[in-house]
PDB file of C-alpha atoms in Angstrom:
ATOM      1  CA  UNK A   1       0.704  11.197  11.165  1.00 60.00           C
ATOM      2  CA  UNK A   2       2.782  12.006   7.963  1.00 50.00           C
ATOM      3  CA  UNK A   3       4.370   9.695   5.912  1.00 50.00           C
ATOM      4  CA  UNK A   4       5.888   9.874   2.291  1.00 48.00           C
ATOM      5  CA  UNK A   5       4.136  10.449  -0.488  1.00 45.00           C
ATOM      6  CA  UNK A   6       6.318   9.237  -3.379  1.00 42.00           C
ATOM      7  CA  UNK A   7       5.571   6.806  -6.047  1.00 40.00           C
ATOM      8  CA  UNK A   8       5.175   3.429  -4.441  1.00 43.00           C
ATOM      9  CA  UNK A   9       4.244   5.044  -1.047  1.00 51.00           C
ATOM     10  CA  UNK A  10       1.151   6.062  -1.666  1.00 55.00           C
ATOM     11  CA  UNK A  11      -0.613   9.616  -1.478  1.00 72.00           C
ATOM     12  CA  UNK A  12      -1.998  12.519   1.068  1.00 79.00           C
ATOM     13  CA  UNK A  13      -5.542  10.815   0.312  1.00 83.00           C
ATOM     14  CA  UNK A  14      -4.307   6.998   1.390  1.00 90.00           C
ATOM     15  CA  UNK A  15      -2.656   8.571   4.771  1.00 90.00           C
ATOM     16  CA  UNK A  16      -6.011  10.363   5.763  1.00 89.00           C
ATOM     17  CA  UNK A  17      -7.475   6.454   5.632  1.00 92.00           C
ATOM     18  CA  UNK A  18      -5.063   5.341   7.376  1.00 94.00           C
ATOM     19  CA  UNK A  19      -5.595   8.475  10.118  1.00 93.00           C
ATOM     20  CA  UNK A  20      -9.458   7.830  10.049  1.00 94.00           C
ATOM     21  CA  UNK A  21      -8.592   4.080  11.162  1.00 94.00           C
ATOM     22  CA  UNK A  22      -6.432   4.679  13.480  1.00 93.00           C
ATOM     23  CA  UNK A  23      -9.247   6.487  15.053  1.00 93.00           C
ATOM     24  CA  UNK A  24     -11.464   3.760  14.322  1.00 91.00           C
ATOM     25  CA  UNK A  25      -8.601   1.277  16.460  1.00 92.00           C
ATOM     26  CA  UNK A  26      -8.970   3.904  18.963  1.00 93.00           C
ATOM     27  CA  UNK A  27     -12.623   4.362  19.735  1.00 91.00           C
ATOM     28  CA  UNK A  28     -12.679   0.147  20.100  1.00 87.00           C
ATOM     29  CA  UNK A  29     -10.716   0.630  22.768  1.00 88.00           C
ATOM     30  CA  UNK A  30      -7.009  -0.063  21.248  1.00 88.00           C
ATOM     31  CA  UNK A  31      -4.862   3.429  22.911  1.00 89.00           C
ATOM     32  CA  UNK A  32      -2.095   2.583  21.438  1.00 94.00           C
ATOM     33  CA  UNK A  33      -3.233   0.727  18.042  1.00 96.00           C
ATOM     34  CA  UNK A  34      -0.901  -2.671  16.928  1.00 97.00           C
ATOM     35  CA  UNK A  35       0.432  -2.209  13.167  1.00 97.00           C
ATOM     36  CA  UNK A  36       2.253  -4.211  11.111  1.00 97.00           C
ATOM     37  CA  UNK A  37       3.549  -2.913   8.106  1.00 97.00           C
ATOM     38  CA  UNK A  38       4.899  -5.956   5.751  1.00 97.00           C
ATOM     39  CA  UNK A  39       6.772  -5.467   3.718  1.00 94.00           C
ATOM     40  CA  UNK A  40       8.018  -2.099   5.132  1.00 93.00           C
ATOM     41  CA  UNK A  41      11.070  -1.242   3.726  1.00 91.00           C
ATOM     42  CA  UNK A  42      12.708   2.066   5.292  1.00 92.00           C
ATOM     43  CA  UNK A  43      10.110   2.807   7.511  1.00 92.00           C
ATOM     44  CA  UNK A  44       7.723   5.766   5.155  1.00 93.00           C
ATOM     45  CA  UNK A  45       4.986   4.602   7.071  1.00 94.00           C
ATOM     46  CA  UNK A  46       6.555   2.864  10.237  1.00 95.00           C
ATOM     47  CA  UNK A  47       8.112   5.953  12.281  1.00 95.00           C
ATOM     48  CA  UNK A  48       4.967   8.463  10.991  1.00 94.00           C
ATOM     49  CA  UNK A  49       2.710   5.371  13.051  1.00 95.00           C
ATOM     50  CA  UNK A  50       5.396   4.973  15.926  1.00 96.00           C
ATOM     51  CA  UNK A  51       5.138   8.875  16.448  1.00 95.00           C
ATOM     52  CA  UNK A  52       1.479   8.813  16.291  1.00 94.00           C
ATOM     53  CA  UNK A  53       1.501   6.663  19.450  1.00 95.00           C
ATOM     54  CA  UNK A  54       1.264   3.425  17.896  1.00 96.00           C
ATOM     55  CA  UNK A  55       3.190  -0.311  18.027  1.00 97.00           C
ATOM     56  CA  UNK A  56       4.429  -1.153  14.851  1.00 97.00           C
ATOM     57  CA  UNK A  57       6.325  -4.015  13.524  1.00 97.00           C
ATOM     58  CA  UNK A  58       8.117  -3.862  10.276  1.00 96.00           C
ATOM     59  CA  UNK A  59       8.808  -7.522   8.331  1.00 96.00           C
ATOM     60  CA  UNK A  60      11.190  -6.763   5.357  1.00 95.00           C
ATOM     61  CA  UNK A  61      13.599  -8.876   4.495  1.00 94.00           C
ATOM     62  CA  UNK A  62      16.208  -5.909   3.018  1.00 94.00           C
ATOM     63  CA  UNK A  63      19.086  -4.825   5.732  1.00 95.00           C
ATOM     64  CA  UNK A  64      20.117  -2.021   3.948  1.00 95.00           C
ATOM     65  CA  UNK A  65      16.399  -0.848   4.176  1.00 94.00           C
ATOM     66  CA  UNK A  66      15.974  -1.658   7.812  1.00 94.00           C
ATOM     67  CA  UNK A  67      18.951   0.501   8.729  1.00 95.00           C
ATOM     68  CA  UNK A  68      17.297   3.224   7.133  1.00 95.00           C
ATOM     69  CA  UNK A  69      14.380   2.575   9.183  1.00 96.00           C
ATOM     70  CA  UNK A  70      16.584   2.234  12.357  1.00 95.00           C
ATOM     71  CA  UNK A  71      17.869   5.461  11.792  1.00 96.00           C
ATOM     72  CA  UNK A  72      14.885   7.267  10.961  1.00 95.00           C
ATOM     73  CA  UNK A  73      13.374   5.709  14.286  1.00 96.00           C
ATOM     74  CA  UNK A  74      16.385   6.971  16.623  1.00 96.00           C
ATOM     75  CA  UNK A  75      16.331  10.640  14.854  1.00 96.00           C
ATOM     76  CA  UNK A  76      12.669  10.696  15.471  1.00 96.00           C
ATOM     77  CA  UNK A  77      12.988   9.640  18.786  1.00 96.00           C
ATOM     78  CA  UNK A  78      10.561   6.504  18.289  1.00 96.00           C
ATOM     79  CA  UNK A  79      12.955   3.415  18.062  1.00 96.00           C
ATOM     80  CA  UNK A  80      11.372   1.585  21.392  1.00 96.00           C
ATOM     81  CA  UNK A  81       8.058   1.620  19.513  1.00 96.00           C
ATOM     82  CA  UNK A  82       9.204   0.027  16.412  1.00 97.00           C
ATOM     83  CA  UNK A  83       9.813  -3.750  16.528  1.00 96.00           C
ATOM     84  CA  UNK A  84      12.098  -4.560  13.460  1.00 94.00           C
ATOM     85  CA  UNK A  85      12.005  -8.116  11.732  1.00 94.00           C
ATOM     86  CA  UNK A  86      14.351  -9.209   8.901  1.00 94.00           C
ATOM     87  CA  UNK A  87      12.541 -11.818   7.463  1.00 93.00           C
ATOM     88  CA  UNK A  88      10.144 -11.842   4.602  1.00 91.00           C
ATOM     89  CA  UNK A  89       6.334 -11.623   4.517  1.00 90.00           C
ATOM     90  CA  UNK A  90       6.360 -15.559   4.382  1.00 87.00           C
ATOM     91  CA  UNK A  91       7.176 -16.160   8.035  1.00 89.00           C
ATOM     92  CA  UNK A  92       5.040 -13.213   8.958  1.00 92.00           C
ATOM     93  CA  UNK A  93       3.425 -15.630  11.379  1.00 90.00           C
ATOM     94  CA  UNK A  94       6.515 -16.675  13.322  1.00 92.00           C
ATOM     95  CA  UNK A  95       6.707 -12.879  14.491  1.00 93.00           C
ATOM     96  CA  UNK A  96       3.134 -11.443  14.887  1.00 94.00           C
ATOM     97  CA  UNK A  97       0.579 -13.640  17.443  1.00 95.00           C
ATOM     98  CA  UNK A  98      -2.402 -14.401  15.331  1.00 96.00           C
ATOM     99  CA  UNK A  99      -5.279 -11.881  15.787  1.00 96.00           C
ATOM    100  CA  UNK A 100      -3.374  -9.149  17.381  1.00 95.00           C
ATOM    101  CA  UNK A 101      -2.690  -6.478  14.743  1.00 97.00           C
ATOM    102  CA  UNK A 102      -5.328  -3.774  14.728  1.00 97.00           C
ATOM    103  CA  UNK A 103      -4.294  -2.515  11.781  1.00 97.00           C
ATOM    104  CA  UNK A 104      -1.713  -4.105   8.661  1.00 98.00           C
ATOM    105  CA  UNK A 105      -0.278  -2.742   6.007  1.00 97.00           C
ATOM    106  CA  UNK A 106       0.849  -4.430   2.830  1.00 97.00           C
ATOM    107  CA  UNK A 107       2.424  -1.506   0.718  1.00 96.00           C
ATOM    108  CA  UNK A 108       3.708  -2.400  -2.975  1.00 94.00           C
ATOM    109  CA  UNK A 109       4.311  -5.711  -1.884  1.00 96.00           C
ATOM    110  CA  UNK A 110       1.239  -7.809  -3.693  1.00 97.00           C
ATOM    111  CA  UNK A 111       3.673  -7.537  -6.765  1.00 96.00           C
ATOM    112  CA  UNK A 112       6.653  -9.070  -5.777  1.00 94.00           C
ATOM    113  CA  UNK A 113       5.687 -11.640  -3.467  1.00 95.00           C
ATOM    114  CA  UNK A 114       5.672 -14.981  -4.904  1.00 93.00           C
ATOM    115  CA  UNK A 115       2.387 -16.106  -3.751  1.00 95.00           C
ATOM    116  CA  UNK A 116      -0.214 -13.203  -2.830  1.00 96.00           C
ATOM    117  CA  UNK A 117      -2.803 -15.739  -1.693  1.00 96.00           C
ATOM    118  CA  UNK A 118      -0.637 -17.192   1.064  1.00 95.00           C
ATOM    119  CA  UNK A 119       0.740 -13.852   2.116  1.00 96.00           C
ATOM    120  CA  UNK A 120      -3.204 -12.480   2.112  1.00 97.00           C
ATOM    121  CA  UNK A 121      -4.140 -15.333   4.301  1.00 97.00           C
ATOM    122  CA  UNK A 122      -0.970 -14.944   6.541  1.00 96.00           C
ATOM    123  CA  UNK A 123      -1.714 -11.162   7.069  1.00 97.00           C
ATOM    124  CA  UNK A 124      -5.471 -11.891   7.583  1.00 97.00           C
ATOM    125  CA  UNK A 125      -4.233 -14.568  10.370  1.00 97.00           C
ATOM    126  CA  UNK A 126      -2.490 -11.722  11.921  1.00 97.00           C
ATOM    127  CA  UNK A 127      -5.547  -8.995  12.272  1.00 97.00           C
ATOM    128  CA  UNK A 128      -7.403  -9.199  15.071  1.00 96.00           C
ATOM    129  CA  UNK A 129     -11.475  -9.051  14.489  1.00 95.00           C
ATOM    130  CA  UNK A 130     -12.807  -5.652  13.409  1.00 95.00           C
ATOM    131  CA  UNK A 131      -9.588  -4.839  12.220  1.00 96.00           C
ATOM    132  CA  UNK A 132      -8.261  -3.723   9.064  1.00 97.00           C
ATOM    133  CA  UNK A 133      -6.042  -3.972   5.977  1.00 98.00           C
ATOM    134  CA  UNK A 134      -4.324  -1.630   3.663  1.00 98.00           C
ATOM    135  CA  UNK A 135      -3.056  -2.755   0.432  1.00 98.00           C
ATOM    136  CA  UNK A 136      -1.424  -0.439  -2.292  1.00 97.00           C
ATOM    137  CA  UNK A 137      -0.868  -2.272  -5.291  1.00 97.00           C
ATOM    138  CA  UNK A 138       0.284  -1.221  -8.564  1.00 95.00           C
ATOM    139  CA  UNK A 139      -2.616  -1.136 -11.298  1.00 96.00           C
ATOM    140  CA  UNK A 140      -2.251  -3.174 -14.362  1.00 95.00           C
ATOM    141  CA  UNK A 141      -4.116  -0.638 -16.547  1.00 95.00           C
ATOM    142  CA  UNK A 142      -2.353   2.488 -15.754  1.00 94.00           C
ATOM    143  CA  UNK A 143       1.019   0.585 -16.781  1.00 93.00           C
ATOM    144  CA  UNK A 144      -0.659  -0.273 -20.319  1.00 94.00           C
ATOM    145  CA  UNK A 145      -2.267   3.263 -20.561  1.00 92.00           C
ATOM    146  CA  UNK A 146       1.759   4.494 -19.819  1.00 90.00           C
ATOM    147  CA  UNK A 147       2.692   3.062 -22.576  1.00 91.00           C
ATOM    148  CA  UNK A 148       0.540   2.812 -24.996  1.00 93.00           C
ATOM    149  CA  UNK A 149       0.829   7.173 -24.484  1.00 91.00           C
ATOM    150  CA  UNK A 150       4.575   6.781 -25.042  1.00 91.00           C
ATOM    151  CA  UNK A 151       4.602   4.823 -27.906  1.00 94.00           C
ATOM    152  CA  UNK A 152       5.527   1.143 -26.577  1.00 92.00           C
ATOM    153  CA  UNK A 153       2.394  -0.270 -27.940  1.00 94.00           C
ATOM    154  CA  UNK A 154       3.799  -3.773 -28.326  1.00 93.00           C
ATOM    155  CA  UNK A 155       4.407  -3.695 -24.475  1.00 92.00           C
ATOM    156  CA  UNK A 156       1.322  -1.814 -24.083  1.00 93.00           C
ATOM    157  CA  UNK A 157      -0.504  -4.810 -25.809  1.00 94.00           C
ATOM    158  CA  UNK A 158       1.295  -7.442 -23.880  1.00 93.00           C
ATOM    159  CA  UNK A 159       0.460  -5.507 -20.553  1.00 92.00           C
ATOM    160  CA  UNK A 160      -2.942  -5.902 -21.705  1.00 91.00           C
ATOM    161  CA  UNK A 161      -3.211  -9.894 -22.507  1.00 93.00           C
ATOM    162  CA  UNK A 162      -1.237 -11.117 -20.167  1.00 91.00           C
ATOM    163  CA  UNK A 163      -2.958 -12.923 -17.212  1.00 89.00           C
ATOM    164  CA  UNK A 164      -0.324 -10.890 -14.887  1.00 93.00           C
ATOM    165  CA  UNK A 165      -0.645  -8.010 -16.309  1.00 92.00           C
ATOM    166  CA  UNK A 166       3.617  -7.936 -16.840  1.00 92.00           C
ATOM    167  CA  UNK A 167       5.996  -8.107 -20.341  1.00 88.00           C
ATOM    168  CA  UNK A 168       9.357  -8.253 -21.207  1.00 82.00           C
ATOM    169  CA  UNK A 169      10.351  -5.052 -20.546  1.00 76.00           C
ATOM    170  CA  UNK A 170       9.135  -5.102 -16.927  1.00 81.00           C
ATOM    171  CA  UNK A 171      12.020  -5.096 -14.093  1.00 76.00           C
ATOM    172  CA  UNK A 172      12.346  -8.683 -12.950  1.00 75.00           C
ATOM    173  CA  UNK A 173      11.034  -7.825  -9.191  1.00 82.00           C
ATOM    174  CA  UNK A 174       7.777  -7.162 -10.435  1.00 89.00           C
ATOM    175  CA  UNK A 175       5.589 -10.409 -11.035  1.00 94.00           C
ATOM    176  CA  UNK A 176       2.406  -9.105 -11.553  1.00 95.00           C
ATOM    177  CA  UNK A 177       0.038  -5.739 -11.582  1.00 96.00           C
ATOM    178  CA  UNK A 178      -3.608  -5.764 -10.606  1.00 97.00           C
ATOM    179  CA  UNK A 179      -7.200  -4.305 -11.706  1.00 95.00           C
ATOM    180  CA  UNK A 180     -10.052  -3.747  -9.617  1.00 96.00           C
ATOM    181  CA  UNK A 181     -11.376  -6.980  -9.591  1.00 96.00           C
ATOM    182  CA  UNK A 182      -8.466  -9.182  -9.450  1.00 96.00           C
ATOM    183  CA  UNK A 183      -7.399  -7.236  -6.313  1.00 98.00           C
ATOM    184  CA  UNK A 184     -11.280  -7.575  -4.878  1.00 98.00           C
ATOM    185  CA  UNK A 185     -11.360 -11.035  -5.804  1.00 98.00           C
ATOM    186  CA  UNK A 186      -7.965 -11.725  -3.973  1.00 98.00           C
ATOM    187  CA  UNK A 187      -9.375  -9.931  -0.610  1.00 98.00           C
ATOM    188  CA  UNK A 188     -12.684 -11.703  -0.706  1.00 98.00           C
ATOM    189  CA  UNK A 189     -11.697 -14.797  -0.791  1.00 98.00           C
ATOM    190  CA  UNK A 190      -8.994 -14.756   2.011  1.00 97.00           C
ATOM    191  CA  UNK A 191     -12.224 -13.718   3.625  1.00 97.00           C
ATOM    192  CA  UNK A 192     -11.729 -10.298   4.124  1.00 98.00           C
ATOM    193  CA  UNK A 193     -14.845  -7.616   3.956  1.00 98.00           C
ATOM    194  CA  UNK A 194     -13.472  -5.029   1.067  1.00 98.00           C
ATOM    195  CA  UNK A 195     -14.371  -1.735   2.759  1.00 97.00           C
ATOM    196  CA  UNK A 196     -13.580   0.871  -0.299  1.00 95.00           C
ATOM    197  CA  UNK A 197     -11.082   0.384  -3.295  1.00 97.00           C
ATOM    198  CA  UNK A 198      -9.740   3.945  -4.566  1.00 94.00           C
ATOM    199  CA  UNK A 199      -7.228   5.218  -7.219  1.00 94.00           C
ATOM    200  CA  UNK A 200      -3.964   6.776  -5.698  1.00 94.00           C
ATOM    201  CA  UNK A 201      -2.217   8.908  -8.367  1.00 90.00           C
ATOM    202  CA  UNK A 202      -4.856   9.380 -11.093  1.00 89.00           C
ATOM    203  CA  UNK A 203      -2.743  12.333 -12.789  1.00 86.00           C
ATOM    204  CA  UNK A 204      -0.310  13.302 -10.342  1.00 82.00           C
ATOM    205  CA  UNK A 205       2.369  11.362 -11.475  1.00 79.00           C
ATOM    206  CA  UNK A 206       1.768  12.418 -15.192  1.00 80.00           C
ATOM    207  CA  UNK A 207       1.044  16.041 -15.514  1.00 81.00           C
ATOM    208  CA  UNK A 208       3.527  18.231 -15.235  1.00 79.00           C
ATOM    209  CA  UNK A 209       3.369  20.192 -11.682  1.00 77.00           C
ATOM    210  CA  UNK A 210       3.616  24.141 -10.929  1.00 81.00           C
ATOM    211  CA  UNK A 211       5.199  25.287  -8.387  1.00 81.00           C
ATOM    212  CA  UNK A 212       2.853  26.994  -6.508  1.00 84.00           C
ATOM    213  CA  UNK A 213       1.028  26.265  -3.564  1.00 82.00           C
ATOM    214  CA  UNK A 214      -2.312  26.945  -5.249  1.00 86.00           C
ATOM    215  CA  UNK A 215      -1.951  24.332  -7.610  1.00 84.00           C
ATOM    216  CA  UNK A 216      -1.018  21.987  -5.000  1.00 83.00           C
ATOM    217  CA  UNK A 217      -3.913  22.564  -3.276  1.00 85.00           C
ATOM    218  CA  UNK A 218      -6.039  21.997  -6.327  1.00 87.00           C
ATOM    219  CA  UNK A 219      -4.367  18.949  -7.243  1.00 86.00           C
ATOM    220  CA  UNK A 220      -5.126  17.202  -4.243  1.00 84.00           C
ATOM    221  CA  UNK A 221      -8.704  18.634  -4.329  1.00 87.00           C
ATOM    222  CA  UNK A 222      -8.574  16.805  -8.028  1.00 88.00           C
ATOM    223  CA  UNK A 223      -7.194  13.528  -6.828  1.00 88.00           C
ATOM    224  CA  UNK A 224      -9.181  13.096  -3.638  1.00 86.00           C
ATOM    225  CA  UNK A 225     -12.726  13.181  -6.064  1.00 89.00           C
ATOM    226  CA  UNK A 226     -10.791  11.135  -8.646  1.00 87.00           C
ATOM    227  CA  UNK A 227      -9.622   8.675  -6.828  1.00 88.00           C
ATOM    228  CA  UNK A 228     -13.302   7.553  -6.155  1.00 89.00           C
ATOM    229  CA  UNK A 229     -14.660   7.889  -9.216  1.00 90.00           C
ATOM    230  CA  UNK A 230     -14.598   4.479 -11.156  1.00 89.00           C
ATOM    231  CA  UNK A 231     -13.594   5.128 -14.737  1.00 91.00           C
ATOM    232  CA  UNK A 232     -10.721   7.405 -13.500  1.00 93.00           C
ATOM    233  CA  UNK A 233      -9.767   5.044 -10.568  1.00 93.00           C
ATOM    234  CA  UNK A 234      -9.024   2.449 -12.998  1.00 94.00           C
ATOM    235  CA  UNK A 235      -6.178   4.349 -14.499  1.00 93.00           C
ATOM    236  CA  UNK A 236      -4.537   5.424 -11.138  1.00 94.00           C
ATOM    237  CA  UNK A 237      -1.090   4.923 -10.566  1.00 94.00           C
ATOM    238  CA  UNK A 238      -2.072   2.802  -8.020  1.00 95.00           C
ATOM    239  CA  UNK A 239      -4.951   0.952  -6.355  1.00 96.00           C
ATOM    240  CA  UNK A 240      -5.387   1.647  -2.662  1.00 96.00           C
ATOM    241  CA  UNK A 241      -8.081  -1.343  -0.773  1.00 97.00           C
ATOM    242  CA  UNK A 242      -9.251  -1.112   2.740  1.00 98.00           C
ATOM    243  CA  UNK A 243     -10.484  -4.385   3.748  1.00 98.00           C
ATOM    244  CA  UNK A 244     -11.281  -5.686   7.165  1.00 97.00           C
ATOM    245  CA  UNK A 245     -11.337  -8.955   9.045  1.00 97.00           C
ATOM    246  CA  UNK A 246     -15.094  -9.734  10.447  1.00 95.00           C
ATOM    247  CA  UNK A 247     -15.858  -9.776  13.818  1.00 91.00           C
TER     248      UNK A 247
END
């Protein structure tokens, strides 16, 4: 499975999770694993699934973004394994039976939503027992370290106080970031078991990148032993949580 691994997306290191689950799904007996990716957008991680053998259903509410998907499913040959839903993660239960999905993904959606408790629960309504979730959420204090490095230290400070972790100067779709805890805290009590909690984009999104395969290799050697490692995991990009629904 491949998916891509541009800002928002997530990285190399959050795809291997999601392979290692999908082996998990596998080994209980699920051959071709349920996923729901809310949220979805234009399908980065809905046709890499589909092609990987599995049932997916994508809830976004944006057209334009589901015809992308569309037509990434049809040129990838996947299209009757994708079940497409224009709606938003709100009605999430009018389209998925409850306990069915052995694996769901909420992607940079946590920010935008306008209530991440009720969208937690709905998703957590929608995993069957054993199974997992994968949330990517933008981290509150990479945004004020950002800043405060460029020079916006009024926004930086802002970032920083506020209970959302957003200012002034934020786009208006995003309503609020997330540390470690608040993200934890969220998971636990929608009753989900928080499995691991790693950075995604520690310094690839910062440093500026050679173009040579070696140094690829030895960033992603750097980010997969960052991304674990707490006081550098805290300044990721992003925060990537795999939590799962007890049996």
């Amino acid at each position: 499975m491949r998916a891509e691994t541009s800002a928002g997306h997530g990285s190399a290191a959050v795809r291997k999770v999601l392979e290692t689950e999908l082996r998990a799904a596998r080994a209980r007996g699920a051959q071709e694993p349920v996923v729901v990716d809310v949220g979805g957008g234009s399908g980065v991680w809905a046709v890499p699934f589909a092609a990987a053998g599995c049932r997916v259903t994508v809830v976004e509410p944006s057209l334009d973004a589901l015809a992308t998907l569309e037509r990434r499913a049809a040129e990838d040959g996947v299209s009757d394994r994708i079940t497409v839903v224009a709606d938003d993660s709100d009605a999430l239960a009018d389209h998925v039976r409850p306990g069915t999905a052995d694996l769901v993904l909420a992607h940079s959606l946590l920010e935008v939503v306008d209530d991440p408790r009720r969208t937690v629960d709905a998703i957590v309504e929608a995993t069957a027992p054993g199974g997992a979730v994968s949330v990517l959420v933008a981290n509150r204090h990479a945004a004020v370290l950002h800043r405060a490095l460029t020079g916006r230290l009024v926004e930086a400070r802002e970032l920083l106080s506020q209970p959302d972790g957003v200012c002034a100067g934020d786009s208006e779709t995003v309503l609020r970031r997330f540390d470690v805890d608040r993200l934890t805290t969220l998971l636990a009590e929608a009753g989900l078991t928080v499995e691991t909690v790693r950075g995604d984009g520690v310094v690839s999104e910062i440093v500026t990148p050679e173009d040579t395969e070696s140094w690829e290799n030895d960033l992603a050697e750097f980010e997969a032993v960052a991304a674990g490692a707490a006081p550098l995991r805290d300044i990721a990009a992003r925060l990537h949580a795999l939590a799962r629904v007890p049996r």
